[in-house]
């Protein structure tokens, strides 16, 4: 290091990211007596809820379930104002939690981790940042988020565009006023589906460019059901225990029947009931929607019938009907007035499936066939380099200088989504190979943080220097993750779960679809068995003593 460089700070653990995961990890490590520091790129806490400030951003999981569960007092003290909380309210909540536990003092804001290298002589990670900081940490915990690397497609001409442009995942803090403006939105995923109704209400004219139509169900947002709330708050810890034992990290009565066993009338009734409940309820209507094409087609057709009932212009309705992939095998969207928005006179829908956006011009954009559009503003609702994108931006090197990006060249490989072989003492919270994005993220985050903290305590108690996933355990887990995914219809969609939205990204189903409950049980068993599948090395190298 040069003489001017800051001194290396020695820590037990370095945590990357101050979202829900990083903050809870900090709290747990602090309480367990470890020294820990969080590094965060933003100027405050919040992670995904700090960055995604686009109009209409709110959580698709109900507020009573999308909050921390580790402290019974929190859900009693914090009052959510709606069934589905808005982004500003969730951001206020996470700030309240940060204040309550005095977490900010251990967060270095406006700083990006640039590299993390494992030193085999000392068994420590040397972590550096874009501000010239250097940390020597025994453990490194990546709480970098699954959907945090925003992605604007590599459009020719973007630099030449004279109007304003925004990505939903990096929205200006001061907000954007689209009043009187002509606006183009590219993309029709969750972020677009939430923001389009609000942008349309402001803009002079909105043009939506759709490559793939999406299945979306109404949120039916509204006030919280006080009776239900009182019931779960009687024992919130037990409620969360049930969530951790469930399929998706939310407490729901499981479906019992096959869609194919039900009569058409029964099916219609069940779908209608679930449509009225709103949100993801419809996905759990029958046991075989995710695994049987014929069963799945019944749900797909039900949603298409709702789109046709809602959208007045038949050609627009047909264009909005998804048909290239099974229902809910791309992330199901939850909306408030999305399809209705296409009945407005100031909104038009453009199909870019076979006539893609070819370039951004100085005044707007041009499609492959030469059709040009002028806009005052363009919104890229084009998603993220999901699950691996944030990690791939950091130069992570494990044993023998092994680069994580090289190791994952053909897709991410982990044991339990917690560790990658060759990278001792480095953990990923909700990493690829864990239920993560297929679950209520907070439930999965807490499960990982609890597991990692218990693991670090175990290592300390047993005077163990390193823990590292074995290649064998990793290979078996990756096979298992792929096998379980192959039993489902998910691989049939070109989704970001498979990296399909990023040109050149290997097509690998990244999250674990075997269920939060089964997965948590496996993690617990692994720990009980003395961290089976991990190599534990008791020897502290001489230089670390
Ligand atoms: O991103 P997406 P997102 N030309 O990848 C299109 C979570 N989330 O930000 O489908 C034209 O889903 C792309 O088209 P296609 C949630 O898990 C949660 O909306 O690839 N179009 C797609 O329509 C979600 O799934 C919440 O053909 C292009 C869109 O852009 C995840 O974040 C809210 C294009 C991207 O959709 C990501 O959602 C918001 C191109 N060149 C997000 N490139 C809540 O919980 C891409 N597209 C509320």
JSON list of C-alpha atoms in Angstrom, two decimals, residues 200-328:
[
{"chain": "A", "resi": 200, "resn": "UNK", "atom": "CA", "xyz": [-49.80, 7.69, -16.98]},
{"chain": "A", "resi": 201, "resn": "UNK", "atom": "CA", "xyz": [-51.81, 9.77, -14.52]},
{"chain": "A", "resi": 202, "resn": "UNK", "atom": "CA", "xyz": [-49.24, 12.58, -14.79]},
{"chain": "A", "resi": 203, "resn": "UNK", "atom": "CA", "xyz": [-47.85, 12.44, -18.30]},
{"chain": "A", "resi": 204, "resn": "UNK", "atom": "CA", "xyz": [-49.24, 14.13, -21.36]},
{"chain": "A", "resi": 205, "resn": "UNK", "atom": "CA", "xyz": [-48.70, 10.86, -23.20]},
{"chain": "A", "resi": 206, "resn": "UNK", "atom": "CA", "xyz": [-47.16, 7.57, -22.18]},
{"chain": "A", "resi": 207, "resn": "UNK", "atom": "CA", "xyz": [-45.92, 4.92, -24.60]},
{"chain": "A", "resi": 208, "resn": "UNK", "atom": "CA", "xyz": [-45.16, 1.50, -23.14]},
{"chain": "A", "resi": 209, "resn": "UNK", "atom": "CA", "xyz": [-42.72, -0.73, -25.02]},
{"chain": "A", "resi": 210, "resn": "UNK", "atom": "CA", "xyz": [-43.49, -4.35, -24.26]},
{"chain": "A", "resi": 211, "resn": "UNK", "atom": "CA", "xyz": [-41.22, -7.24, -25.20]},
{"chain": "A", "resi": 212, "resn": "UNK", "atom": "CA", "xyz": [-42.97, -9.90, -23.11]},
{"chain": "A", "resi": 213, "resn": "UNK", "atom": "CA", "xyz": [-46.46, -9.59, -21.68]},
{"chain": "A", "resi": 214, "resn": "UNK", "atom": "CA", "xyz": [-46.60, -10.41, -17.98]},
{"chain": "A", "resi": 215, "resn": "UNK", "atom": "CA", "xyz": [-49.07, -12.16, -15.72]},
{"chain": "A", "resi": 216, "resn": "UNK", "atom": "CA", "xyz": [-50.26, -9.66, -13.15]},
{"chain": "A", "resi": 217, "resn": "UNK", "atom": "CA", "xyz": [-52.89, -9.94, -10.45]},
{"chain": "A", "resi": 218, "resn": "UNK", "atom": "CA", "xyz": [-54.53, -7.13, -8.50]},
{"chain": "A", "resi": 219, "resn": "UNK", "atom": "CA", "xyz": [-53.13, -6.29, -5.07]},
{"chain": "A", "resi": 220, "resn": "UNK", "atom": "CA", "xyz": [-56.51, -5.14, -3.70]},
{"chain": "A", "resi": 221, "resn": "UNK", "atom": "CA", "xyz": [-54.55, -2.93, -1.40]},
{"chain": "A", "resi": 222, "resn": "UNK", "atom": "CA", "xyz": [-56.38, -1.28, 1.47]},
{"chain": "A", "resi": 223, "resn": "UNK", "atom": "CA", "xyz": [-56.38, -0.95, 5.21]},
{"chain": "A", "resi": 224, "resn": "UNK", "atom": "CA", "xyz": [-54.97, -3.74, 7.33]},
{"chain": "A", "resi": 225, "resn": "UNK", "atom": "CA", "xyz": [-57.50, -6.20, 8.67]},
{"chain": "A", "resi": 226, "resn": "UNK", "atom": "CA", "xyz": [-57.31, -5.33, 12.38]},
{"chain": "A", "resi": 227, "resn": "UNK", "atom": "CA", "xyz": [-58.79, -8.62, 13.51]},
{"chain": "A", "resi": 228, "resn": "UNK", "atom": "CA", "xyz": [-56.15, -10.60, 11.57]},
{"chain": "A", "resi": 229, "resn": "UNK", "atom": "CA", "xyz": [-53.43, -8.30, 12.85]},
{"chain": "A", "resi": 230, "resn": "UNK", "atom": "CA", "xyz": [-54.50, -8.73, 16.49]},
{"chain": "A", "resi": 231, "resn": "UNK", "atom": "CA", "xyz": [-54.53, -12.48, 16.00]},
{"chain": "A", "resi": 232, "resn": "UNK", "atom": "CA", "xyz": [-51.00, -12.77, 14.64]},
{"chain": "A", "resi": 233, "resn": "UNK", "atom": "CA", "xyz": [-49.61, -10.23, 17.11]},
{"chain": "A", "resi": 234, "resn": "UNK", "atom": "CA", "xyz": [-50.72, -12.44, 19.98]},
{"chain": "A", "resi": 235, "resn": "UNK", "atom": "CA", "xyz": [-47.61, -14.48, 19.19]},
{"chain": "A", "resi": 236, "resn": "UNK", "atom": "CA", "xyz": [-45.68, -12.94, 16.34]},
{"chain": "A", "resi": 237, "resn": "UNK", "atom": "CA", "xyz": [-42.66, -15.15, 17.00]},
{"chain": "A", "resi": 238, "resn": "UNK", "atom": "CA", "xyz": [-44.76, -18.25, 16.43]},
{"chain": "A", "resi": 239, "resn": "UNK", "atom": "CA", "xyz": [-46.21, -16.66, 13.29]},
{"chain": "A", "resi": 240, "resn": "UNK", "atom": "CA", "xyz": [-42.71, -16.15, 11.94]},
{"chain": "A", "resi": 241, "resn": "UNK", "atom": "CA", "xyz": [-41.68, -19.63, 12.94]},
{"chain": "A", "resi": 242, "resn": "UNK", "atom": "CA", "xyz": [-44.54, -20.87, 10.77]},
{"chain": "A", "resi": 243, "resn": "UNK", "atom": "CA", "xyz": [-43.34, -18.63, 7.93]},
{"chain": "A", "resi": 244, "resn": "UNK", "atom": "CA", "xyz": [-39.85, -20.11, 8.18]},
{"chain": "A", "resi": 245, "resn": "UNK", "atom": "CA", "xyz": [-41.37, -23.60, 7.95]},
{"chain": "A", "resi": 246, "resn": "UNK", "atom": "CA", "xyz": [-43.52, -22.75, 4.94]},
{"chain": "A", "resi": 247, "resn": "UNK", "atom": "CA", "xyz": [-42.94, -23.08, 1.20]},
{"chain": "A", "resi": 248, "resn": "UNK", "atom": "CA", "xyz": [-42.57, -19.38, 0.40]},
{"chain": "A", "resi": 249, "resn": "UNK", "atom": "CA", "xyz": [-41.91, -17.69, 3.72]},
{"chain": "A", "resi": 250, "resn": "UNK", "atom": "CA", "xyz": [-45.50, -16.57, 4.09]},
{"chain": "A", "resi": 251, "resn": "UNK", "atom": "CA", "xyz": [-48.17, -18.19, 6.22]},
{"chain": "A", "resi": 252, "resn": "UNK", "atom": "CA", "xyz": [-50.92, -19.64, 3.99]},
{"chain": "A", "resi": 253, "resn": "UNK", "atom": "CA", "xyz": [-53.07, -22.71, 4.14]},
{"chain": "A", "resi": 254, "resn": "UNK", "atom": "CA", "xyz": [-51.52, -24.99, 1.49]},
{"chain": "A", "resi": 255, "resn": "UNK", "atom": "CA", "xyz": [-53.56, -26.02, -1.52]},
{"chain": "A", "resi": 256, "resn": "UNK", "atom": "CA", "xyz": [-54.89, -29.55, -1.34]},
{"chain": "A", "resi": 257, "resn": "UNK", "atom": "CA", "xyz": [-56.26, -30.32, -4.74]},
{"chain": "A", "resi": 258, "resn": "UNK", "atom": "CA", "xyz": [-54.96, -30.69, -8.27]},
{"chain": "A", "resi": 259, "resn": "UNK", "atom": "CA", "xyz": [-56.38, -28.20, -10.74]},
{"chain": "A", "resi": 260, "resn": "UNK", "atom": "CA", "xyz": [-57.09, -31.17, -13.00]},
{"chain": "A", "resi": 261, "resn": "UNK", "atom": "CA", "xyz": [-59.13, -33.00, -10.37]},
{"chain": "A", "resi": 262, "resn": "UNK", "atom": "CA", "xyz": [-61.36, -29.98, -9.90]},
{"chain": "A", "resi": 263, "resn": "UNK", "atom": "CA", "xyz": [-64.36, -29.50, -12.19]},
{"chain": "A", "resi": 264, "resn": "UNK", "atom": "CA", "xyz": [-64.24, -26.40, -14.41]},
{"chain": "A", "resi": 265, "resn": "UNK", "atom": "CA", "xyz": [-66.78, -24.75, -12.08]},
{"chain": "A", "resi": 266, "resn": "UNK", "atom": "CA", "xyz": [-64.73, -25.56, -8.97]},
{"chain": "A", "resi": 267, "resn": "UNK", "atom": "CA", "xyz": [-61.60, -24.23, -10.64]},
{"chain": "A", "resi": 268, "resn": "UNK", "atom": "CA", "xyz": [-63.29, -21.04, -11.70]},
{"chain": "A", "resi": 269, "resn": "UNK", "atom": "CA", "xyz": [-64.67, -20.55, -8.18]},
{"chain": "A", "resi": 270, "resn": "UNK", "atom": "CA", "xyz": [-61.28, -21.11, -6.57]},
{"chain": "A", "resi": 271, "resn": "UNK", "atom": "CA", "xyz": [-59.48, -18.78, -8.98]},
{"chain": "A", "resi": 272, "resn": "UNK", "atom": "CA", "xyz": [-62.15, -16.11, -8.44]},
{"chain": "A", "resi": 273, "resn": "UNK", "atom": "CA", "xyz": [-61.82, -16.37, -4.65]},
{"chain": "A", "resi": 274, "resn": "UNK", "atom": "CA", "xyz": [-58.06, -16.00, -4.91]},
{"chain": "A", "resi": 275, "resn": "UNK", "atom": "CA", "xyz": [-58.31, -13.16, -7.43]},
{"chain": "A", "resi": 276, "resn": "UNK", "atom": "CA", "xyz": [-60.52, -11.34, -4.93]},
{"chain": "A", "resi": 277, "resn": "UNK", "atom": "CA", "xyz": [-58.04, -11.96, -2.09]},
{"chain": "A", "resi": 278, "resn": "UNK", "atom": "CA", "xyz": [-55.41, -10.41, -4.37]},
{"chain": "A", "resi": 279, "resn": "UNK", "atom": "CA", "xyz": [-51.65, -10.66, -4.53]},
{"chain": "A", "resi": 280, "resn": "UNK", "atom": "CA", "xyz": [-49.90, -14.00, -4.77]},
{"chain": "A", "resi": 281, "resn": "UNK", "atom": "CA", "xyz": [-52.89, -15.93, -3.38]},
{"chain": "A", "resi": 282, "resn": "UNK", "atom": "CA", "xyz": [-53.80, -17.22, -6.83]},
{"chain": "A", "resi": 283, "resn": "UNK", "atom": "CA", "xyz": [-50.44, -18.98, -7.21]},
{"chain": "A", "resi": 284, "resn": "UNK", "atom": "CA", "xyz": [-51.41, -21.34, -4.40]},
{"chain": "A", "resi": 285, "resn": "UNK", "atom": "CA", "xyz": [-54.89, -22.19, -5.69]},
{"chain": "A", "resi": 286, "resn": "UNK", "atom": "CA", "xyz": [-53.96, -25.77, -6.64]},
{"chain": "A", "resi": 287, "resn": "UNK", "atom": "CA", "xyz": [-51.06, -28.06, -5.86]},
{"chain": "A", "resi": 288, "resn": "UNK", "atom": "CA", "xyz": [-49.91, -28.58, -9.43]},
{"chain": "A", "resi": 289, "resn": "UNK", "atom": "CA", "xyz": [-49.89, -25.12, -11.01]},
{"chain": "A", "resi": 290, "resn": "UNK", "atom": "CA", "xyz": [-46.08, -24.93, -10.91]},
{"chain": "A", "resi": 291, "resn": "UNK", "atom": "CA", "xyz": [-45.41, -28.47, -12.07]},
{"chain": "A", "resi": 292, "resn": "UNK", "atom": "CA", "xyz": [-48.06, -29.54, -14.55]},
{"chain": "A", "resi": 293, "resn": "UNK", "atom": "CA", "xyz": [-48.53, -27.74, -17.84]},
{"chain": "A", "resi": 294, "resn": "UNK", "atom": "CA", "xyz": [-52.16, -28.62, -18.24]},
{"chain": "A", "resi": 295, "resn": "UNK", "atom": "CA", "xyz": [-52.97, -27.49, -14.71]},
{"chain": "A", "resi": 296, "resn": "UNK", "atom": "CA", "xyz": [-50.93, -24.35, -15.20]},
{"chain": "A", "resi": 297, "resn": "UNK", "atom": "CA", "xyz": [-52.77, -23.54, -18.42]},
{"chain": "A", "resi": 298, "resn": "UNK", "atom": "CA", "xyz": [-56.05, -23.27, -16.50]},
{"chain": "A", "resi": 299, "resn": "UNK", "atom": "CA", "xyz": [-54.61, -20.47, -14.33]},
{"chain": "A", "resi": 300, "resn": "UNK", "atom": "CA", "xyz": [-53.02, -18.79, -17.35]},
{"chain": "A", "resi": 301, "resn": "UNK", "atom": "CA", "xyz": [-56.33, -18.78, -19.19]},
{"chain": "A", "resi": 302, "resn": "UNK", "atom": "CA", "xyz": [-58.13, -17.42, -16.12]},
{"chain": "A", "resi": 303, "resn": "UNK", "atom": "CA", "xyz": [-55.76, -14.44, -15.93]},
{"chain": "A", "resi": 304, "resn": "UNK", "atom": "CA", "xyz": [-56.03, -13.83, -19.68]},
{"chain": "A", "resi": 305, "resn": "UNK", "atom": "CA", "xyz": [-59.82, -13.78, -19.33]},
{"chain": "A", "resi": 306, "resn": "UNK", "atom": "CA", "xyz": [-59.47, -11.09, -16.65]},
{"chain": "A", "resi": 307, "resn": "UNK", "atom": "CA", "xyz": [-57.21, -9.03, -18.92]},
{"chain": "A", "resi": 308, "resn": "UNK", "atom": "CA", "xyz": [-59.77, -9.28, -21.74]},
{"chain": "A", "resi": 309, "resn": "UNK", "atom": "CA", "xyz": [-62.55, -8.21, -19.37]},
{"chain": "A", "resi": 310, "resn": "UNK", "atom": "CA", "xyz": [-60.53, -5.21, -18.21]},
{"chain": "A", "resi": 311, "resn": "UNK", "atom": "CA", "xyz": [-58.93, -3.82, -21.36]},
{"chain": "A", "resi": 312, "resn": "UNK", "atom": "CA", "xyz": [-61.52, -2.31, -23.70]},
{"chain": "A", "resi": 313, "resn": "UNK", "atom": "CA", "xyz": [-59.59, -2.39, -26.97]},
{"chain": "A", "resi": 314, "resn": "UNK", "atom": "CA", "xyz": [-59.48, -6.07, -28.02]},
{"chain": "A", "resi": 315, "resn": "UNK", "atom": "CA", "xyz": [-56.17, -5.76, -29.91]},
{"chain": "A", "resi": 316, "resn": "UNK", "atom": "CA", "xyz": [-54.47, -4.13, -26.91]},
{"chain": "A", "resi": 317, "resn": "UNK", "atom": "CA", "xyz": [-55.98, -6.74, -24.61]},
{"chain": "A", "resi": 318, "resn": "UNK", "atom": "CA", "xyz": [-54.59, -9.56, -26.76]},
{"chain": "A", "resi": 319, "resn": "UNK", "atom": "CA", "xyz": [-51.18, -7.95, -26.81]},
{"chain": "A", "resi": 320, "resn": "UNK", "atom": "CA", "xyz": [-51.24, -7.73, -23.01]},
{"chain": "A", "resi": 321, "resn": "UNK", "atom": "CA", "xyz": [-52.12, -11.42, -22.67]},
{"chain": "A", "resi": 322, "resn": "UNK", "atom": "CA", "xyz": [-49.03, -13.47, -21.84]},
{"chain": "A", "resi": 323, "resn": "UNK", "atom": "CA", "xyz": [-48.79, -16.69, -23.80]},
{"chain": "A", "resi": 324, "resn": "UNK", "atom": "CA", "xyz": [-45.14, -17.55, -24.41]},
{"chain": "A", "resi": 325, "resn": "UNK", "atom": "CA", "xyz": [-44.51, -19.21, -21.07]},
{"chain": "A", "resi": 326, "resn": "UNK", "atom": "CA", "xyz": [-46.44, -20.88, -18.24]},
{"chain": "A", "resi": 327, "resn": "UNK", "atom": "CA", "xyz": [-48.31, -18.83, -15.65]},
{"chain": "A", "resi": 328, "resn": "UNK", "atom": "CA", "xyz": [-46.08, -17.43, -12.85]}
]
